[in-house]
Short mmCIF file of C-alpha atoms in Angstrom, two decimals:
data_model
loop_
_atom_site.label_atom_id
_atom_site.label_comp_id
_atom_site.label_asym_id
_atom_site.label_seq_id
_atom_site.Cartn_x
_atom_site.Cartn_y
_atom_site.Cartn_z
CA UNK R 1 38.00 112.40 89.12
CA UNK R 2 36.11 115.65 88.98
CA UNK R 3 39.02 117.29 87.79
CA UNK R 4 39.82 116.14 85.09
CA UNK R 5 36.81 118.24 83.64
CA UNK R 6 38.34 121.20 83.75
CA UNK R 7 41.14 120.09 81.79
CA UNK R 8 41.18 122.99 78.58
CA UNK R 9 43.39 123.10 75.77
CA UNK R 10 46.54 124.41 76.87
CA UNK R 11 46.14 123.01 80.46
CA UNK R 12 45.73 119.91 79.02
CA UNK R 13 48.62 119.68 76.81
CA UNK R 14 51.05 121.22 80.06
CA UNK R 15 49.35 118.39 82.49
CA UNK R 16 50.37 115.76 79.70
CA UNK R 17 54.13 116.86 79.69
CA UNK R 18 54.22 116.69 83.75
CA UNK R 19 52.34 113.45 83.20
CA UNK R 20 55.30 112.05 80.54
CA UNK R 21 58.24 113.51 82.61
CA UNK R 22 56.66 111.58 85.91
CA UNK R 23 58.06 108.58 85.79
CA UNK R 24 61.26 110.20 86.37
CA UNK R 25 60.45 111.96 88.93
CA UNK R 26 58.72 109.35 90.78
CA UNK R 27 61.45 106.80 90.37
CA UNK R 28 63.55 109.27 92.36
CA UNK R 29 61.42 109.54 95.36
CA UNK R 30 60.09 105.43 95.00
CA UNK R 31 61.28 103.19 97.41
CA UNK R 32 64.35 101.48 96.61
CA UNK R 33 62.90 97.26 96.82
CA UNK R 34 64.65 94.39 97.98
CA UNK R 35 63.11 91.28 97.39
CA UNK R 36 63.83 88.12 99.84
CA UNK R 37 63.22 84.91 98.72
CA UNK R 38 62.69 82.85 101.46
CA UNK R 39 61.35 79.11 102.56
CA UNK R 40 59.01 81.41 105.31
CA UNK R 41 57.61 78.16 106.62
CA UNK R 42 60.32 77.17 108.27
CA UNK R 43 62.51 78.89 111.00
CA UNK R 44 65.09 79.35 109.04
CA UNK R 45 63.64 80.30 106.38
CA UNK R 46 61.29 83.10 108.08
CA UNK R 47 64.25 84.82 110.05
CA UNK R 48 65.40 85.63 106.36
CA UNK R 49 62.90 88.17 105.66
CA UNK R 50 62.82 89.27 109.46
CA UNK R 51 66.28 90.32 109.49
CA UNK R 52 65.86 91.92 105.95
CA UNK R 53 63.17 94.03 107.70
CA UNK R 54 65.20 95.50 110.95
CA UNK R 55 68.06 96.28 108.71
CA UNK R 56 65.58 98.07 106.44
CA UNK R 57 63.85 99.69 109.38
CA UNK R 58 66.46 100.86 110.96
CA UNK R 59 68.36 102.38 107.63
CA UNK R 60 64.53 104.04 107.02
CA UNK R 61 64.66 105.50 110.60
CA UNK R 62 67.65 107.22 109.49
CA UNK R 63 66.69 108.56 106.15
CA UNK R 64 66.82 106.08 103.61
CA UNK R 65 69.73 105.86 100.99
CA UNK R 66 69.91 108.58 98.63
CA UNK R 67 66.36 109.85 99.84
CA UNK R 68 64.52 107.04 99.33
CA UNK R 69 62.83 104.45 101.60
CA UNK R 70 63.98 100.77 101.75
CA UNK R 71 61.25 98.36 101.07
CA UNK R 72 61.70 94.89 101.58
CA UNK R 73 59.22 92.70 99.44
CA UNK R 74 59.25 88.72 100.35
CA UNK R 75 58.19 85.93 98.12
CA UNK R 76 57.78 82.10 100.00
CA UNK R 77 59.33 79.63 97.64
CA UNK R 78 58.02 76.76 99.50
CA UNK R 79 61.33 75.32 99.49
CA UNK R 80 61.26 74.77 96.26
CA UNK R 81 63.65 75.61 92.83
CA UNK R 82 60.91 76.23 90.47
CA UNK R 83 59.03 78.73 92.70
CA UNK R 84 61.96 80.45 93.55
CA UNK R 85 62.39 81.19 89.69
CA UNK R 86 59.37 82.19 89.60
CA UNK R 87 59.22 84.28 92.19
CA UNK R 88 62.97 86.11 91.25
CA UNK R 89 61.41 86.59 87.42
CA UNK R 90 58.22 88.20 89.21
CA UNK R 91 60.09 90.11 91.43
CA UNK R 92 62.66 91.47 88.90
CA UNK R 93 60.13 92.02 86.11
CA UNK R 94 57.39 93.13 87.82
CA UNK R 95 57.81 94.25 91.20
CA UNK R 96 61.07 96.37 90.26
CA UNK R 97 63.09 95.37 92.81
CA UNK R 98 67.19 96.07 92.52
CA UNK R 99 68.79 93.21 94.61
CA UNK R 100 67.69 89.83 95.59
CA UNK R 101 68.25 88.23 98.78
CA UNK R 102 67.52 84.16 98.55
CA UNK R 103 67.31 81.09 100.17
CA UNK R 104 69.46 79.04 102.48
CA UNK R 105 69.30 75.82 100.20
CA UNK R 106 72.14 75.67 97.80
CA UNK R 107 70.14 73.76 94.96
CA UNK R 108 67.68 76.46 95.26
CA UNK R 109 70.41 79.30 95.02
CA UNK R 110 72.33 77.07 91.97
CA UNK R 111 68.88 77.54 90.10
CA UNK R 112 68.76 81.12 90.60
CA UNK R 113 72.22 82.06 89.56
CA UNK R 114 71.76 81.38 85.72
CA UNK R 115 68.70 83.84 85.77
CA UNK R 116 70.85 86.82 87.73
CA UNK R 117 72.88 86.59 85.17
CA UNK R 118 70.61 86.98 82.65
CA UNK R 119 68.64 89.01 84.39
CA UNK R 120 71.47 91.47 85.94
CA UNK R 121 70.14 91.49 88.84
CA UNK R 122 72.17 91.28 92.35
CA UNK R 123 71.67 87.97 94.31
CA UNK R 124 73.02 87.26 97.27
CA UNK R 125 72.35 84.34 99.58
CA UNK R 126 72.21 84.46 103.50
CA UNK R 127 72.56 80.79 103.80
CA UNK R 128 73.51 78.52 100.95
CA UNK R 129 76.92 77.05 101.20
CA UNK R 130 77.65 74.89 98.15
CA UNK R 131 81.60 75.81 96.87
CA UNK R 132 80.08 75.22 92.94
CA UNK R 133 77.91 79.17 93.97
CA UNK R 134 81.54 80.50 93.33
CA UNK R 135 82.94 78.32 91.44
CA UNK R 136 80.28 79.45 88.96
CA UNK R 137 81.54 82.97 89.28
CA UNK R 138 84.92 82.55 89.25
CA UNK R 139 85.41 80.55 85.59
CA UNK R 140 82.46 82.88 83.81
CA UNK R 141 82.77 86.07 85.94
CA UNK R 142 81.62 88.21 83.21
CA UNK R 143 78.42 86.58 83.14
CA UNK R 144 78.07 85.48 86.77
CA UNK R 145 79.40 88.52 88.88
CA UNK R 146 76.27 89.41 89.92
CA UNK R 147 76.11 86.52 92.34
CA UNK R 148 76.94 86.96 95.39
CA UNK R 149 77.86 84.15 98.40
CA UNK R 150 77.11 85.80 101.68
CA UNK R 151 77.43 82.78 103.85
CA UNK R 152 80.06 80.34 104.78
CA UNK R 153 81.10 77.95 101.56
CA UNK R 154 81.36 74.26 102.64
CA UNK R 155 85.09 74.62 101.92
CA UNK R 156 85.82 77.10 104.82
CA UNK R 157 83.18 75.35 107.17
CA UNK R 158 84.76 72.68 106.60
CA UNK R 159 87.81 73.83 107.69
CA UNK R 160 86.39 75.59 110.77
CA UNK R 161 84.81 72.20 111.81
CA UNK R 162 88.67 71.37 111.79
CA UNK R 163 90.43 73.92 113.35
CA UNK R 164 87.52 73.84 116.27
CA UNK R 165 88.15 69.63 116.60
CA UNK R 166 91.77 70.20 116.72
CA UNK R 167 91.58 72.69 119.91
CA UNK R 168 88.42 70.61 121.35
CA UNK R 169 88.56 67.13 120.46
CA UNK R 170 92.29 66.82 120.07
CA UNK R 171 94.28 68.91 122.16
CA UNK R 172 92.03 68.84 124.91
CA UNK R 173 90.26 65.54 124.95
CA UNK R 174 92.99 63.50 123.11
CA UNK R 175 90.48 61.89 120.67
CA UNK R 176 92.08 59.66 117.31
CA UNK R 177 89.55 58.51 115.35
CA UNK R 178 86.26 59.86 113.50
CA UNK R 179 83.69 58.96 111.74
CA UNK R 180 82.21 61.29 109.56
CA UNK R 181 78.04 61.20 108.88
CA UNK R 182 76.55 64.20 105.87
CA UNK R 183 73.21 63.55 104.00
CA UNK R 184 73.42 63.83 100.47
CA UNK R 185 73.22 67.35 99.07
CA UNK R 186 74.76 69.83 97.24
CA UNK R 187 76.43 71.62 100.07
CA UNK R 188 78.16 68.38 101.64
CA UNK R 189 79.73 66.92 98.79
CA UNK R 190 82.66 69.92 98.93
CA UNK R 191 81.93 69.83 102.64
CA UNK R 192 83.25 65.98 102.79
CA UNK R 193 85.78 66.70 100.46
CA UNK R 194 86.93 69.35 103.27
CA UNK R 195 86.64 66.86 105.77
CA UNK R 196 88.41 63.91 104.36
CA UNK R 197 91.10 66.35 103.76
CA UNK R 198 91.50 68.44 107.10
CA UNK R 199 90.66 65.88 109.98
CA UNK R 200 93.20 63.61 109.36
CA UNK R 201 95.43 66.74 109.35
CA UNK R 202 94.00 67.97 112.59
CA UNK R 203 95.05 64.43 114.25
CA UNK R 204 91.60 62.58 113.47
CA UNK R 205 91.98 59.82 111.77
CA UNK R 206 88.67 58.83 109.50
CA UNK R 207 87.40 55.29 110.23
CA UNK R 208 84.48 55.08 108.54
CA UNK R 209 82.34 58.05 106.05
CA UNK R 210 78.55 57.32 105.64
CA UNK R 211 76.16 59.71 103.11
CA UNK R 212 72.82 59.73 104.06
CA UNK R 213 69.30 60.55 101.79
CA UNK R 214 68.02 63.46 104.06
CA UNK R 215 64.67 61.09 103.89
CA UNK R 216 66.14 58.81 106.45
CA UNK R 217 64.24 58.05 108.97
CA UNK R 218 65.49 55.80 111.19
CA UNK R 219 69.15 56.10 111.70
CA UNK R 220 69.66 52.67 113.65
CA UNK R 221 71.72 51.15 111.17
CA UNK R 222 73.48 54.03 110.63
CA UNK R 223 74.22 54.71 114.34
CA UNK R 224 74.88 50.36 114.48
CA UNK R 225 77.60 50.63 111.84
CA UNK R 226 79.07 53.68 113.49
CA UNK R 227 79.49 52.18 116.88
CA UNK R 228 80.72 48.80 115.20
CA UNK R 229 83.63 51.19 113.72
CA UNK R 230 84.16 52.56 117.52
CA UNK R 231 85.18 56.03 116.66
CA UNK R 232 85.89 58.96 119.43
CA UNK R 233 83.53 61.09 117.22
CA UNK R 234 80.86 61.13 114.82
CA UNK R 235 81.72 64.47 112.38
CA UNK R 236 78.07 65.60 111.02
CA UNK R 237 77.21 67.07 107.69
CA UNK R 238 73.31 67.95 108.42
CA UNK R 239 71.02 70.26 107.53
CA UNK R 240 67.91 68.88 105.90
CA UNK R 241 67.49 66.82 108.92
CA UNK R 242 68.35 67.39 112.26
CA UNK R 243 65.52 66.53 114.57
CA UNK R 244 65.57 62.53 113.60
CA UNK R 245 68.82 61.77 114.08
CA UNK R 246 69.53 63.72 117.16
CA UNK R 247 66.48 62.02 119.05
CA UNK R 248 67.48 58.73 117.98
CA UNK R 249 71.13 59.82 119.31
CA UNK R 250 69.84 60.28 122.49
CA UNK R 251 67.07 57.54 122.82
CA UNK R 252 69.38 55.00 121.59
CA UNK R 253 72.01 56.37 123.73
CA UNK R 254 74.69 56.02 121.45
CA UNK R 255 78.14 56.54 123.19
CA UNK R 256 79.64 58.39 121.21
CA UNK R 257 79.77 62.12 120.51
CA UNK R 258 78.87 64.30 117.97
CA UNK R 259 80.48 67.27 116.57
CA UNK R 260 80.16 69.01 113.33
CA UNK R 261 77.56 71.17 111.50
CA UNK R 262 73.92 70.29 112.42
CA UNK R 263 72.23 73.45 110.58
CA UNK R 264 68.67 72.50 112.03
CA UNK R 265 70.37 72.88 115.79
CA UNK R 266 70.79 76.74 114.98
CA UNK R 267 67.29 77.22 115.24
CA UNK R 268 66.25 78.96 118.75
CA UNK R 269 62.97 76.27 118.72
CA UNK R 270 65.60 73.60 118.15
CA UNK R 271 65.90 72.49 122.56
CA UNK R 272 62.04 72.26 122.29
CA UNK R 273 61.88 70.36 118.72
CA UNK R 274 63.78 67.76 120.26
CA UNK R 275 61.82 67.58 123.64
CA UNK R 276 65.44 68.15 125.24
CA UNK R 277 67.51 65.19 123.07
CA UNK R 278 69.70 67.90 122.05
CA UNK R 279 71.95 68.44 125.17
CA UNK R 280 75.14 68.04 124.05
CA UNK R 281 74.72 68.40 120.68
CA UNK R 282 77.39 70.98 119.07
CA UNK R 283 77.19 72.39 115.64
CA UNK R 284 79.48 75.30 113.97
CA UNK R 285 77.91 79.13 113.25
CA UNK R 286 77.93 82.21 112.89
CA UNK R 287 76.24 83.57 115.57
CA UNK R 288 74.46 83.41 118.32
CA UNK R 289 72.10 85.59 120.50
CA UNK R 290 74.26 85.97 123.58
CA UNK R 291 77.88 86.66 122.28
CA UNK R 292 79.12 89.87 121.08
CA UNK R 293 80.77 88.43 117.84
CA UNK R 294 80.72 92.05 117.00
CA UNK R 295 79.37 95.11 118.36
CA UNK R 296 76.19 94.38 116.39
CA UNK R 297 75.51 91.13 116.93
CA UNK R 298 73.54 91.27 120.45
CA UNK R 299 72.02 94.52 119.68
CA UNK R 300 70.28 92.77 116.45
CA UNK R 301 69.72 89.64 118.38
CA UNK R 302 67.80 91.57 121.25
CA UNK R 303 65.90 93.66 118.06
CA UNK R 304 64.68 90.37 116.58
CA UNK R 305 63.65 89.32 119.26
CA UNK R 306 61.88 92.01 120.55
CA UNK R 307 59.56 92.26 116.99
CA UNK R 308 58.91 88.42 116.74
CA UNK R 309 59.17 87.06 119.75
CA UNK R 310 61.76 84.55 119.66
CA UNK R 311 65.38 85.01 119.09
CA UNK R 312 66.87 84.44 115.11
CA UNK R 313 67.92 81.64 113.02
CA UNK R 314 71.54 81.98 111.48
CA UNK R 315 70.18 83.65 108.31
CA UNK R 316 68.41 86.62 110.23
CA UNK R 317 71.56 87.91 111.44
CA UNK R 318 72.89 87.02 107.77
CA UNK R 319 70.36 88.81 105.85
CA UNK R 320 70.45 91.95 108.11
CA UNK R 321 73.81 92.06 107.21
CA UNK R 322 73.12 91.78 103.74
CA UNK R 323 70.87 94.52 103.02
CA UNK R 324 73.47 96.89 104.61
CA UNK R 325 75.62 95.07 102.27
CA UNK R 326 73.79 96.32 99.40
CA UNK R 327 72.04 99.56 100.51
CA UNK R 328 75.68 100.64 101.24
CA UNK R 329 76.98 99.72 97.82
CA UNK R 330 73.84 101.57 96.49
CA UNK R 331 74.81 104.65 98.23
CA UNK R 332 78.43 104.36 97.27
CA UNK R 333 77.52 103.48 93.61
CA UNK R 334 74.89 106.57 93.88
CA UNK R 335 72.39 104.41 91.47
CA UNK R 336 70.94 101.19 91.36
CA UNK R 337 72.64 100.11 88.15
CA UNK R 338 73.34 96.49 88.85
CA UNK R 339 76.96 97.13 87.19
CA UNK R 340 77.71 100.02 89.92
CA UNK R 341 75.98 97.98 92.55
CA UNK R 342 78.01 95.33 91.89
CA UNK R 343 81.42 97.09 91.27
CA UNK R 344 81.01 98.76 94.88
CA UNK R 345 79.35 95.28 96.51
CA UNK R 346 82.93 93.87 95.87
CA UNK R 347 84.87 96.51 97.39
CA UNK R 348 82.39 95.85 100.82
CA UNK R 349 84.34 96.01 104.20
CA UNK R 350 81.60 95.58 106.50
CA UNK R 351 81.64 95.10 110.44
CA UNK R 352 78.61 92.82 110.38
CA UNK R 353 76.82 90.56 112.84
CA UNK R 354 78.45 87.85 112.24
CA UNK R 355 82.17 89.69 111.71
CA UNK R 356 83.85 91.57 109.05
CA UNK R 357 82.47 91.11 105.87
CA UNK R 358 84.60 91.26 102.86
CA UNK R 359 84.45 89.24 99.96
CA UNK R 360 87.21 87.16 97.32
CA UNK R 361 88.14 88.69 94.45
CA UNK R 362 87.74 87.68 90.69
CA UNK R 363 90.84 85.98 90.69
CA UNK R 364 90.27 83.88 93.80
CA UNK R 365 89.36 80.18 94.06
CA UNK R 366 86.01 81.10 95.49
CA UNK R 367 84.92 84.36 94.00
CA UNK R 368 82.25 86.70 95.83
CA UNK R 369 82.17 84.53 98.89
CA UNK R 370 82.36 86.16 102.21
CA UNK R 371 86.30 85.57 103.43
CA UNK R 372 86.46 83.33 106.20
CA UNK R 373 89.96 83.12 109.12
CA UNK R 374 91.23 85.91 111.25
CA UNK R 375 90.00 89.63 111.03
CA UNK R 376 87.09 88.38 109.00
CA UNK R 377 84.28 86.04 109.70
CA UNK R 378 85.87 83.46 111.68
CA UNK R 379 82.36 81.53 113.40
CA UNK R 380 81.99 80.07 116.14
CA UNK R 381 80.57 76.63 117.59
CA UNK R 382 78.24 76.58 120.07
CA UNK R 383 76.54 73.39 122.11
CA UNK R 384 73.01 73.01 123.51
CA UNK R 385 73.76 72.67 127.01
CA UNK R 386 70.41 73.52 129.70
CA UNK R 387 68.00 74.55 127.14
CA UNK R 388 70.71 77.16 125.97
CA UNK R 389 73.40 77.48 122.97
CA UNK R 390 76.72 77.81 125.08
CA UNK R 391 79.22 78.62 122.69
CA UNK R 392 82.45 76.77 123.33
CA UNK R 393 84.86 77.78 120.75
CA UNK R 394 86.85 79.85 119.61
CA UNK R 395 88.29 80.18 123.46
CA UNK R 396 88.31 84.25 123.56
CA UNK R 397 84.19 84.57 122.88
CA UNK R 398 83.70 81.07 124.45
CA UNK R 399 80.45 81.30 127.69
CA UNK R 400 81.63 77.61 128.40
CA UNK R 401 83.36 74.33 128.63
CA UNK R 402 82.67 71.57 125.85
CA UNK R 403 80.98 68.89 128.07
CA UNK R 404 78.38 65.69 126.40
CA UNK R 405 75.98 63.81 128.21
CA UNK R 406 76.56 60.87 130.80
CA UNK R 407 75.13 58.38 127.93
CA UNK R 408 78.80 59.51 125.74
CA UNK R 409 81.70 57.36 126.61
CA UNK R 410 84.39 59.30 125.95
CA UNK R 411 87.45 56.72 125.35
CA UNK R 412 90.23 58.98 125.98
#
């Protein structure tokens, strides 16, 4: 402060031109912010932002992107639309930042798409899966293209669920009938569509279809209707719940399997949550800790692990990915003009933890989603078998055999 007492005349007037030409200057050397919008109160929704911040590490360590520093800056939605708007209009307007990474729930990601458009601002989502994210895009890509889907739609898990019960269930077990079980959300409705369309095509034949509020509670009558049906398999849309019905699986020892998506079984605390009910209990992913999906995927796995203690949720390894994803198109671009970020975002060919990350054109069915299928991100599906996610399928990354507790009558 004491300087500024010396300030004469002609000092004063060549400290005020430094002072106007600053904010250039400084913007060049400022770190280059990525905010994450994240539910950080649950597991899923805290790996989010602890991915974010190895990738971002890690990128510092080597210099930054066009000499600047990454900063990640994270907001907690509580789960919850409005916050998340909130916090995307705060984060945009005031804290600067030049892409967003946000959420895992698909209502909350359907909220924030209007606003990147309006805002121009780069969102991309490490866990969301509802198809209508790209559908969005692809019939107003001019005003939507700077939404980005950087997780599995519910079309193509759907069709992984398939193609994994056709090798499994079918081919090697011999099983005929499903049943198929989702709670009501966004993200199943496409992902029952996919179902009712690709079992039956797999050699499952659909015997019964229940929707669920994710509110439930007791799942007795639901499980009582399904065994009254006597299917080989239950088929599971779930990711609001998870806990519930997979205790009541096992207390109630209902014979028959499950198989499926059961997003709350991808947490690492999930063997614990359940006080052991989830042996046997599959679900499709991306990734998990022990199997080199890629060259990256351990490495990041043992890196998360090592900073917080427990190994990630699905969206850690999905948002590490995704700020590579857009600190490369940054550096590519050379600027942080949303057009140029996006323009090079859509040309991304990415070896990521979870495969190779490209994404569908303008003119594709499900534009700016990551491709799914061979030589791209093809998942996996794992089951909880001894405490541990074993994954079973696809056969050349698979630790083990698909195998369901004594309680599971398998009819075939």
């Amino acid at each position: 402060m004491r300087s500024s007492t010396l300030l004469g005349g002609g000092f004063l007037a060549s400290a005020l031109a430094l002072c106007l030409a600053a904010p250039a200057y400084a913007q060049s050397n400022d770190p280059i912010k990525i905010g994450v919008i994240a539910e950080v109160q649950s597991i899923a929704g805290a790996a989010t932002p602890g991915g974010a911040q190895i990738a971002a590490d890690e990128i510092n360590a080597k210099g930054g992107i066009l000499g600047r520093k990454i900063e990640i800056v994270t907001y907690d939605n509580k789960s919850s639309s409005a916050d998340s708007v909130r916090a995307f209009q705060r984060a945009v307007s005031e804290d600067k930042v030049s892409a967003v990474i946000a959420s895992y729930i698909s209502e909350v990601v359907l909220a924030l798409e209007p606003w990147a458009a309006r805002l121009k601002m780069p969102l991309i989502t490490p866990g969301a899966a509802s198809n209508e994210i790209t559908k969005a895009i692809h019939n107003d890509y001019e005003k939507n293209k700077y939404t980005f889907h950087g997780y599995l739609t519910s079309a193509a898990q759907a069709q992984l669920v398939c193609d994994a019960a056709k090798d499994l269930l079918v081919d090697k077990m011999h099983m005929k009938t499903v049943a198929i079980m989702s709670e009501d959300a966004a993200w199943t409705k496409p992902l029952d569509v996919g179902y009712e369309a690709c079992l039956p095509k797999a050699g499952l034949k659909v015997v019964e279809h229940v929707r669920f509020s994710p509110d439930t509670t007791d799942f007795t009558p639901i499980f009582n209707n399904m065994e009254a049906k006597k299917p080989d398999v239950i088929v599971t849309g779930i990711s609001h719940v998870g806990v519930q019905p997979t205790v009541q699986w096992k207390n109630q020892q209902v014979p028959i399997p499950m198989f499926g998506i059961s997003a709350q079984a991808l947490s690492p605390t999930f063997w614990k949550d359940t006080n052991g009910a989830a042996d046997g209990v599959p679900s499709l992913a991306v990734a998990t800790p022990d199997v080199a999906v890629t060259s990256k995927t351990k490495p990041f796995a043992a890196a998360f692990k090592a900073k917080f203690g427990s190994p990630p949720a699905y969206t850690g390894y999905t948002a590490y990915d995704e700020v590579y994803i857009i600190t490369d198109a940054i550096k590519r671009a050379g600027s942080t003009d949303p057009d140029k970020m996006v323009a090079e975002m859509e040309k991304t060919n990415f070896e990521g933890t979870i495969g190779q990350i490209q994404f569908y054109g303008k003119d594709d069915e499900f534009t700016h989603g990551i491709k799914s299928g061979p030589g791209a991100v093809t998942g996996l599906v794992f089951q909880w078998q001894d405490q541990k996610q074993v994954v079973v399928w696809p056969e050349k990354i698979a630790e083990g055999k698909l195998k369901f507790p004594d309680f599971v009558k398998l009819s075939q």
